């Protein structure tokens, strides 16, 4: 059973999603939230496979920043993947949001009928958006930083940098991704495709 949580500031749209997913025998909504959770994440988030999230939780720029902050919190503290449900249609905006939230997919709200298919694709590792977003994240790093990241994550790669240089590069990676600590990288990249293949494709 795929367990999902909905984070959306529009209660009517939450009801619409819940109703849509109620008929799916392999998908269960285990919680819904209408605003940012500022304290400790509720227990449901640590059980969820995926969080369906509206990036703009309270309108305007502040609402978008709120959504990004909460998505980063979810991704760095839990094993749940993020599916952005958005009203924005500009490709640049959607990709930017995907990078900022470390999402595994995105779906326009007007296309919510395809939600169950998208959920299954993400959990099966078949969502092309996930590869697209992960590749965009890796492009933020230098070639050397990619290999230091992969070494940190346990990939069998060789780097010739000194320990001090690696430490500086890790600090740079954490800063570029807007994270608090290197350990956040484990949960975030755990759910993404094989980085060695993507890094080779990027050159």
Backbone as a ProteinNet text record, in pm:
[ID]
protein_1_A
[PRIMARY]
XXXXXXXXXXXXXXXXXXXXXXXXXXXXXXXXXXXXXXXXXXXXXXXXXXXXXXXXXXXXXXXXXXXXXXXXXXXXXXXXXXXXXXXXXXXXXXXXXXXXXXXXXXXXXXXXXXXXXXXXXXXXXXXXXXXXXXXXXXXXXXXXXXXXXXXXXXXXXXXXXXXXXXXXXXXXXXXXXXXXXXXXXXXXXXXXXXXXXXXXXXX
[TERTIARY]
83.4	0	87.5	64.2	136.5	70.2	145.6	90.5	133.1	34.1	62.2	5.1	67.3	20.5	-2	-102.9	-134	-102.2	-26	-0.2	-49.7	-160.4	-230.2	-314	-302.8	-373.8	-520.7	-564	-703.5	-775.1	-859.8	-929.7	-1017.5	-1078.3	-1163.3	-1081.1	-959.3	-875.3	-823.8	-799.2	-762.4	-873.1	-997	-1112.1	-1118.3	-1089	-1091.2	-986.8	-867.5	-761	-797.8	-846.5	-883.3	-991.8	-1088	-1195.9	-1141.7	-1049.3	-991.1	-914.2	-841.8	-757.9	-831.9	-951	-1027	-1059.7	-1072.5	-1106.9	-988.1	-867.2	-746.2	-713.6	-711.4	-693.1	-551	-455.6	-315.5	-259.9	-345.5	-301.4	-387.7	-323.8	-395.9	-347.5	-440.2	-407.4	-405.1	-289.5	-277	-273.8	-283.2	-285	-294.9	-346	-352.8	-328.4	-257.6	-219.8	-238.6	-284.7	-316.8	-213.8	-113.7	-13.5	119.7	220.7	355	359	433.2	456.4	590.7	587.7	709.7	790.4	725.2	796.3	835.9	835.1	869.5	763	806.8	712.9	629.9	499	414	458.7	419.6	461.9	426.2	313.8	269.5	375.1	450.7	549.9	661.4	686.6	791.8	740.8	609.9	549.2	516.6	509.6	464.6	568.5	518.4	603.8	619.4	516.1	515.6	430.4	475.6	399.6	358.8	227.9	173.7	167.3	236.8	255.3	232.6	150.7	135.6	251	328.3	444.8	405.4	297.2	255.6	150.1	194.2	103.2	17.9	59.9	-19.2	-26.4	5.4	-5.2	118.2	150.6	260.8	397	497	635.5	657.2	597.5	614.7	559.2	446.1	386.8	475	539.8	629.2	750.5	805.6	920.2	882	758	708.4	702.9	651.7	643.2	779.6	874.5	1010.8	1074.9	1057.4	1116.5	1062.3	931.6	871.9	913.2	920.2	961.1	1103.4	1193.5	1331.2	1335.2	1250.6	1244.5	1200.7	1098.4	1047.7	1153.9	1218.6	1316.1	1442.1	1482.6	1606.3	1584.9	1457.6	1430.8	1358.1	1298.1	1220.9	1262.8	1204.8	1231.2	1123.9	1031.2	921.3	969.9	916	941.2	840.5	871.7	785.5	728.7	597	530	470.9	519.9	469	340.8	236.2	109.8	98	102.6	117	22.5	-6.6	-85.6	2.4	133.5	227.6	250	249.7	265.3	395.8	470.2	595	700.8	761	861.2	976.4	1021.3	1133.9	1096	973.3	926.6	912.9	860.5	841.4	975.6	1072.6	1204.7	1272.7	1260.3	1317	1257.7	1125.6	1058.5	1105.1	1121.8	1168.7	1306.5	1395.7	1531.2	1528.7	1449.9	1446.7	1390.5	1298.5	1230.1	1282.3	1377.9	1429.9	1316.7	1227.5	1108.6	1142.2	1048.2	1061.6	965.8	879.2	785.3	700	627.3	536.9	417.2	305.3	181	101.8	53.5	-30.8	-163.7	-213.7	-339.1	-454.2	-452.1	-560.3	-557.7	-444.6	-431.1	-436.6	-503.3	-503.4	-563.5	-637.7	-694.5	-585.1	-465.9	-354.4	-271	-322.8	-246.7	-207.2	-300.7	-270.3	-162.6	-168.5	-65.9	70.2	74.6	200.4	257	171.5	215.9	282.1	216.6	271.4	403.3	411	533.3	651	627.2	733.6	781.2	687.9	726.3	790.8	761.3	823.1	957.7	991.6	1117.1	1112.5	991.1	974	938.7	944.6	904.8	1021	1007.4	1116.5	1147.6	1047.5	1069.5	1175.2	1180.4	1277.1	1420.4	1444.1	1576.3	1608.9	1510	1526.4	1566.7	1496.6	1524.3	1660.4	1689.9	1818.5	1934.5	1919.6	2023.9	2043.8	1932.5	1940.5	2012.8	1992.4	2063	2213	2249	2391.2	2461	2386.4	2445.8	2487.2	2434.6	2472.7	2613.5	2663.6	2793.1	2901.9	3023.1	3137	3160.9	3241.2	3272.7	3334.1	3427.1	3493.8	3395.1	3303.1	3204.2	3110.7	3075.9	2989.8	3055.7	3184.7	3254.6	3273.8	3295.6	3305.6	3170.9	3062.4	2928.5	2904.2	2937.3	2915.3	2998.3	3121.6	3205.7	3143.4	3091.6	3027.3	2904.4	2832.9	2710.7	2738.3	2865	2899.7	2924.1	2925.5	2956.3	3105.5	3137.6	3277	3342.4	3388.1	3456.2	3588	3681.7	3812	3828.2	3870.3	3900.3	4042.9	4110.9	4250.4	4266	4154.7	4159.6	4204.1	4265.7	4305.2	4181.6	4196.6	4084.4	4032.1	4123.9	4083.1	4004.4	4050.6	3980.1	3841.5	3832	3702.1	3606.7	3660.8	3578.5	3524.5	3609.6	3566.7	3463.6	3483.6	3389.1	3253.9	3254.7	3128.7	3054.5	3127.6	3064.7	3002.1	3071	3018.5	2892.2	2890	2772.9	2652.7	2673.7	2565.5	2510.4	2599.6	2558.4	2481.7	2528.9	2462.1	2320.9	2300.5	2168.8	2081.4	2136	2057.4	2022.3	2112.5	2088.7	2162.5	2138	2199.7	2327.5	2332.9	2446.5	2466.1	2587.4	2613	2523.8	2488.8	2407.4	2270.6	2222.3	2094.1	2099.8	2219.4	2235.6	2199.9	2217.9	2188.7	2042.5	1952.7	1810.3	1766.1	1819.2	1776.5	1814.7	1938.9	1984	1959.5	1916.5	1881	1767.7	1676	1557.1	1573.3	1692	1713.9	1781.3	1780.8	1842.6	1993.4	2055	2198.9	2276.8	2344.4	2416	2534.9	2595.8	2712.5	2672.8	2556.5	2509.5	2473.8	2405.4	2365.9	2487.1	2584.6	2704.5	2781.9	2788.8	2857.4	2785.3	2652.1	2573.4	2594.1	2617.9	2636.8	2775.6	2869.6	3006.4	3092.3
-119.8	0	125.7	214.2	341.1	440.6	492	585.2	727.8	816.1	953.9	1054.2	1171.1	1285	1401.2	1481.4	1598.8	1724.6	1816.2	1947.2	2051.3	2114.8	2204.6	2302.8	2432.9	2532	2548.3	2482.8	2489.7	2362.4	2374.5	2258.4	2190.9	2269.2	2211.1	2125.2	2170	2092.2	1966.3	1974.9	1854.6	1750.8	1796.5	1705.1	1643.9	1725	1677.3	1566.7	1587.8	1487.5	1360.6	1378.6	1262.8	1180.3	1249.2	1179.9	1105.7	1170.2	1108.9	981.7	985.2	871.7	764.6	796.9	701.9	573.4	583.5	466.2	381.5	421.8	347.6	245.7	119	13.2	6.3	67.6	59.1	190.7	292.5	423.3	464.8	505.5	545.9	683	775.2	906.2	892.4	915.2	896	1027.7	1140.3	1269	1384.1	1497.4	1618.1	1739.7	1837.5	1957.7	2079.5	2188.9	2309.5	2420.4	2400.8	2506.1	2444.4	2529.2	2483.3	2429.1	2322.4	2267.1	2320.3	2405.4	2473.9	2394.3	2308	2228.1	2092.9	1994.7	1858.9	1803.7	1731.4	1671.1	1564.3	1559.8	1454.8	1315.9	1216.3	1078.1	1028.7	1078.6	1031.9	1053.6	1160.9	1192.2	1087.8	1021.5	920.3	784.6	776	654.3	669.5	792.8	820	780.4	733	706.1	831	915.1	1032.7	1143.6	1266.9	1384.1	1463.7	1480.6	1563.1	1704.8	1797	1927.9	2043.6	2136.6	2264.3	2352.5	2400.7	2481.6	2612.9	2673.5	2805.1	2789.1	2781.5	2746.4	2860.9	2984.7	3095.1	3214.8	3194.1	3302	3389.8	3437.7	3530.9	3468.3	3555.1	3508.3	3439.8	3495.3	3436.9	3294.9	3273.8	3140.4	3040.9	3084.9	2997.2	2959.8	3057.9	3031.2	2935.5	2948.9	2859.2	2716.1	2699.1	2566.2	2503.9	2582.7	2533	2491.3	2573.1	2543.9	2411.9	2392	2269.4	2147.5	2163.2	2051.2	2006.8	2102.5	2068.6	1996.1	2038.5	1975	1829.5	1806.7	1670.9	1583.3	1635.4	1555.5	1525.3	1617.5	1596.9	1515.1	1499.2	1428.3	1295.3	1272.6	1150.4	1082.7	966	893.7	921	1009.8	1038.4	1117.2	1081.9	1159.4	1274.1	1373.9	1491.1	1496	1513.3	1540.1	1679.8	1770.8	1907.7	1913.1	1963.5	1987.7	2138.9	2188.2	2332.8	2391.3	2518.5	2591.1	2664.1	2669.5	2733.6	2645	2706.2	2628	2656.6	2759.4	2793.2	2686.9	2624.6	2519.1	2562.9	2688.4	2736.7	2742.2	2786.5	2795.8	2657.6	2563.3	2427.4	2361	2377.3	2317.8	2381.9	2513.8	2584.4	2528.5	2510.4	2457.2	2315.4	2235	2098.3	2092.9	2181.5	2187.1	2233.1	2335	2392.3	2294.9	2209.5	2118.8	1976	1949.8	1813.8	1717	1761.2	1682.4	1564.9	1471.4	1357.1	1367.5	1467.8	1485.6	1608.5	1646.1	1760.1	1736.5	1793.8	1777	1906.4	1954.2	2073.4	2041.6	2135.8	2112.4	2082.6	2144.7	2122.6	1980	1910.9	1773	1672.7	1710.6	1626.1	1487.6	1471.8	1339.9	1235.7	1281.2	1188.5	1164.6	1205.5	1198.8	1056.2	963	825.3	763.9	791.4	741	798.9	928.6	994.1	938.3	915.2	858.4	723	637.8	503.7	512	602.3	616.8	658.6	753.2	800.8	689.7	617.8	512.4	393	376	267.4	309.1	437.5	488.4	510.5	528	542.4	684.2	780.2	916.7	990.8	1029.9	1102.6	1235.2	1293.8	1421.3	1407.5	1290.3	1268.7	1276.2	1214.2	1219.8	1363.1	1432	1569.9	1661	1647	1731	1697.1	1568.3	1527.1	1576	1567.2	1616.5	1766.6	1838.8	1983.6	2016.5	1935.3	1955.6	1933.4	1827.9	1798	1905.8	1970.6	2077.3	2197.9	2208.2	2317.9	2297	2174.8	2140.8	2135.9	2162.1	2143.3	1993.2	1958	1816.5	1753.6	1824.7	1772.5	1756.3	1852.2	1844.4	1725.6	1695	1578.4	1450.9	1436.7	1315.4	1310	1423.1	1426.8	1389.9	1440.2	1405.7	1255.7	1200	1057.6	972.2	1013.8	941.7	947	1061.9	1079.6	990	970.8	890.2	740.7	703.7	562.4	502.9	586	535.7	502.6	404.5	364.8	454.7	568.5	663	703.1	745.6	787.4	938.3	1002.4	1145.3	1166.3	1259.3	1285.7	1404.4	1459.3	1577.4	1540.6	1635.7	1616.3	1621.4	1575.8	1576.8	1718.4	1814.1	1953.3	2004.7	1971	2014.3	1951.8	1822.7	1755	1819.3	1854.6	1919.4	2052.8	2129.5	2257.6	2237.3	2133.2	2105.1	2061.3	1982.7	1941.6	2062.3	2154.1	2276.6	2355.8	2359.6	2429.4	2362.2	2228.9	2154.1	2182.5	2174.3	2199.9	2340.8	2437	2576	2592.9	2531.5	2544.1	2487.1	2382.5	2320.1	2381.4	2477.2	2543.6	2453.8	2361.8	2267.5	2311.9	2240.3	2276.5	2199	2074.2	1987.6	1881.2	1827.3	1724.3	1601.4	1564.3	1444	1453.8	1576.6	1593.4	1533.9	1529	1480.9	1333.5	1255.6	1112.5	1086.6	1146.1	1121.7	1180.8	1295.7	1361.8	1280.8	1236.1	1165.8	1015.4	966.3	825.1	788	881.3	855.1	891.7	933.3	971.5	858.2	866.1	761.8	753.1	655.9	631.9	756.7	818.3	942.9	922.1	804.2	780.9	785.8	731.6	735.1	876.9	948.6	1085.8	1176.2	1158.5	1242.3	1220.9	1095.8	1066.7	1132	1131.9	1192.9	1343.8	1404.1	1549.1	1589.7	1495.6	1524.5	1584
0	0	0	-94.7	-101.4	-6.7	87.4	185.5	150.9	140	98.9	198.3	199.2	278.4	183.3	210.9	129.3	209.3	150.4	210.4	111.2	144.3	51.7	133.1	102.3	183.4	145.1	40	-4.2	40.3	142.2	196.9	92.4	4.9	-99.5	-195.2	-224.6	-315.7	-246.9	-116.6	-40.9	-53.4	-36.2	-47.5	-187.1	-288	-426.2	-446.5	-391.5	-403.4	-327	-204.9	-123	-191.2	-249.8	-320.4	-441.8	-511.7	-631.2	-596.4	-485.1	-447.7	-369.2	-321.3	-239.2	-314.4	-445.4	-524.8	-566.1	-525	-561.4	-452.3	-487.6	-387.8	-332.6	-402.9	-359.8	-306.7	-291.2	-241.9	-123.6	-15.6	105.1	152.6	173.2	229.6	381.2	442.8	587.4	664.3	592.1	660.7	563	611.4	528.5	616.6	560.6	635	546.1	607.7	531.5	547.2	631	651.4	691.4	694.7	729.2	871.6	889.9	1022.7	1070.6	1170	1213.4	1314.6	1389.4	1488.7	1433.3	1519.8	1478.4	1383.9	1284.1	1190.2	1260.4	1234.8	1291.9	1247.3	1322.2	1298.1	1158.4	1103.7	971.7	863.4	875.8	772.7	766.6	878	881.6	833	811.4	756.7	608.3	563	426.1	321.8	208.4	93.1	7.1	9.8	-77.7	-17	-34.1	9.9	-113.2	-129.6	-238	-184.6	-248.9	-187.3	-282.4	-235.8	-304.6	-259.4	-353.5	-317.8	-252.1	-300.2	-252.4	-143.8	-17	91.5	143.7	121.5	176.8	84.1	-42.8	-139.8	-146.4	-267	-284.7	-264.3	-261.7	-247	-113.2	-7.5	125.2	130.1	64.2	61.6	-9.4	-117.6	-193.1	-108.1	-36	50.2	162.9	212.2	316.1	265.4	143.9	84.9	63.2	14.3	-8.5	123.2	224.3	355.3	411.3	399.3	452.5	370.7	238.5	153	186.4	205.6	242.2	376.5	466.9	598.8	585.4	504.6	483.2	418.4	315.8	240.2	320.5	407.4	482.9	610.3	652.9	778.3	760.2	644.7	623.3	492.3	467.8	342.9	237.6	267.7	174.8	53.4	-61.9	-182.9	-190.3	-272.8	-287.7	-429.3	-437.5	-564.9	-556.6	-638.9	-639.7	-721.5	-659.6	-728.1	-742.2	-864.3	-882.5	-986	-968.6	-1067.1	-1166.3	-1137.3	-1228.9	-1351.5	-1469.6	-1592.1	-1665.8	-1622.4	-1689.6	-1658.6	-1761.3	-1739.1	-1649.6	-1666.5	-1586	-1438.2	-1409.9	-1271.7	-1209.8	-1287.1	-1237.4	-1207.6	-1297.8	-1275.4	-1155.6	-1143.9	-1028.5	-899.6	-897.1	-778.3	-748.5	-853.8	-834.3	-771.8	-817.9	-761.4	-616.2	-588.9	-454.7	-351.6	-393.5	-300.6	-306.6	-396.4	-415.3	-446.6	-532.7	-566.1	-657.2	-665	-755.6	-873.5	-870.1	-980.1	-959	-1062.5	-1052.6	-1143.6	-1103.3	-1177.9	-1169.2	-1283.3	-1283	-1216	-1137.6	-1066.7	-1162.2	-1278.2	-1373.6	-1429.6	-1410.9	-1458.7	-1343.5	-1235	-1115.5	-1139.6	-1249.4	-1279.8	-1300.1	-1336.5	-1357.1	-1232.5	-1117.5	-993.1	-955.1	-961.1	-919.9	-1008.6	-1139.5	-1231.4	-1196.5	-1165.6	-1131.1	-1001.1	-903.1	-775.1	-796.9	-873.7	-899.1	-976.6	-1072.2	-1151.8	-1065	-975.2	-886.9	-794.8	-734	-640.1	-710.1	-838.5	-914.9	-972.7	-957.7	-1012.4	-1161.7	-1215.7	-1360.4	-1404.5	-1312.6	-1346.7	-1412.9	-1539	-1606	-1538.6	-1472.4	-1403.8	-1294.3	-1231.5	-1124.4	-1177.6	-1291.7	-1354.3	-1396	-1449.8	-1495.7	-1380	-1266.9	-1150.4	-1090.2	-1077.6	-1020.6	-1106.7	-1237.7	-1328.6	-1311.3	-1293.8	-1273.7	-1143.6	-1041.2	-914.4	-931.4	-1001.7	-1021.4	-1102.9	-1191.1	-1272.9	-1188.7	-1068.4	-980.3	-923.2	-935.5	-877.5	-983.8	-941.2	-1031.4	-1048.2	-1148.2	-1172.1	-1047.5	-984.5	-864.5	-749.6	-735.4	-627.5	-645.8	-770.6	-795.8	-744.9	-772.3	-731	-580	-516.9	-371	-309.4	-367.6	-320	-333.7	-449.4	-473	-377.4	-351.6	-255.9	-117	-79.8	50.8	63.5	-47.3	-46.7	-59.1	-76.1	-78.3	-215.2	-318.4	-452.7	-461.9	-544.8	-563.7	-668.6	-623.9	-712	-646.2	-727.7	-677.7	-693.7	-586.3	-591.9	-541.5	-601.9	-565.8	-471.5	-427.3	-341.2	-200.2	-133.2	6.1	95	218.6	313.2	334.7	342.4	362.4	242.7	121.7	0.4	-5.5	28.3	29.1	129.2	245.6	347.7	297.2	230.6	173.9	63.7	-17.4	-125.2	-69.8	37.5	99.8	155.2	214.9	266.3	152.7	39	-78.5	-130.4	-132.7	-179.3	-90.5	39.9	135.5	116.8	97.7	78.1	-52.6	-160.2	-289.8	-286.7	-207.9	-199.2	-90.2	-15.4	88.3	204.7	238.9	348	473.3	582.5	709.7	738.4	690.9	725.1	617.5	604.7	504	517.7	641	661.4	594.2	568.1	498.1	357.5	301.1	163.7	149.3	255.8	248.7	213.1	289.2	264.9	131.2	97.8	-25.5	-148.9	-156.4	-276.5	-271	-157	-143.9	-239.2	-260.2	-341.1	-487.8	-526.7	-665.8	-743.6	-878	-960.7	-938.6	-1002.9	-993.4	-1034.9	-938.8	-966.6	-1058.8	-1054.4	-1139.9	-1286.8	-1318.8	-1457.8	-1499.2	-1410.6	-1442.9	-1455.7	-1366.9	-1370.7	-1500.1	-1545.6	-1672.3	-1789.5	-1784	-1891.5	-1897.3	-1778.3	-1772.7	-1821.1	-1819.6	-1863.1	-1754.4
[MASK]
+++++++++++++++++++++++++++++++++++++++++++++++++++++++++++++++++++++++++++++++++++++++++++++++++++++++++++++++++++++++++++++++++++++++++++++++++++++++++++++++++++++++++++++++++++++++++++++++++++++++++++

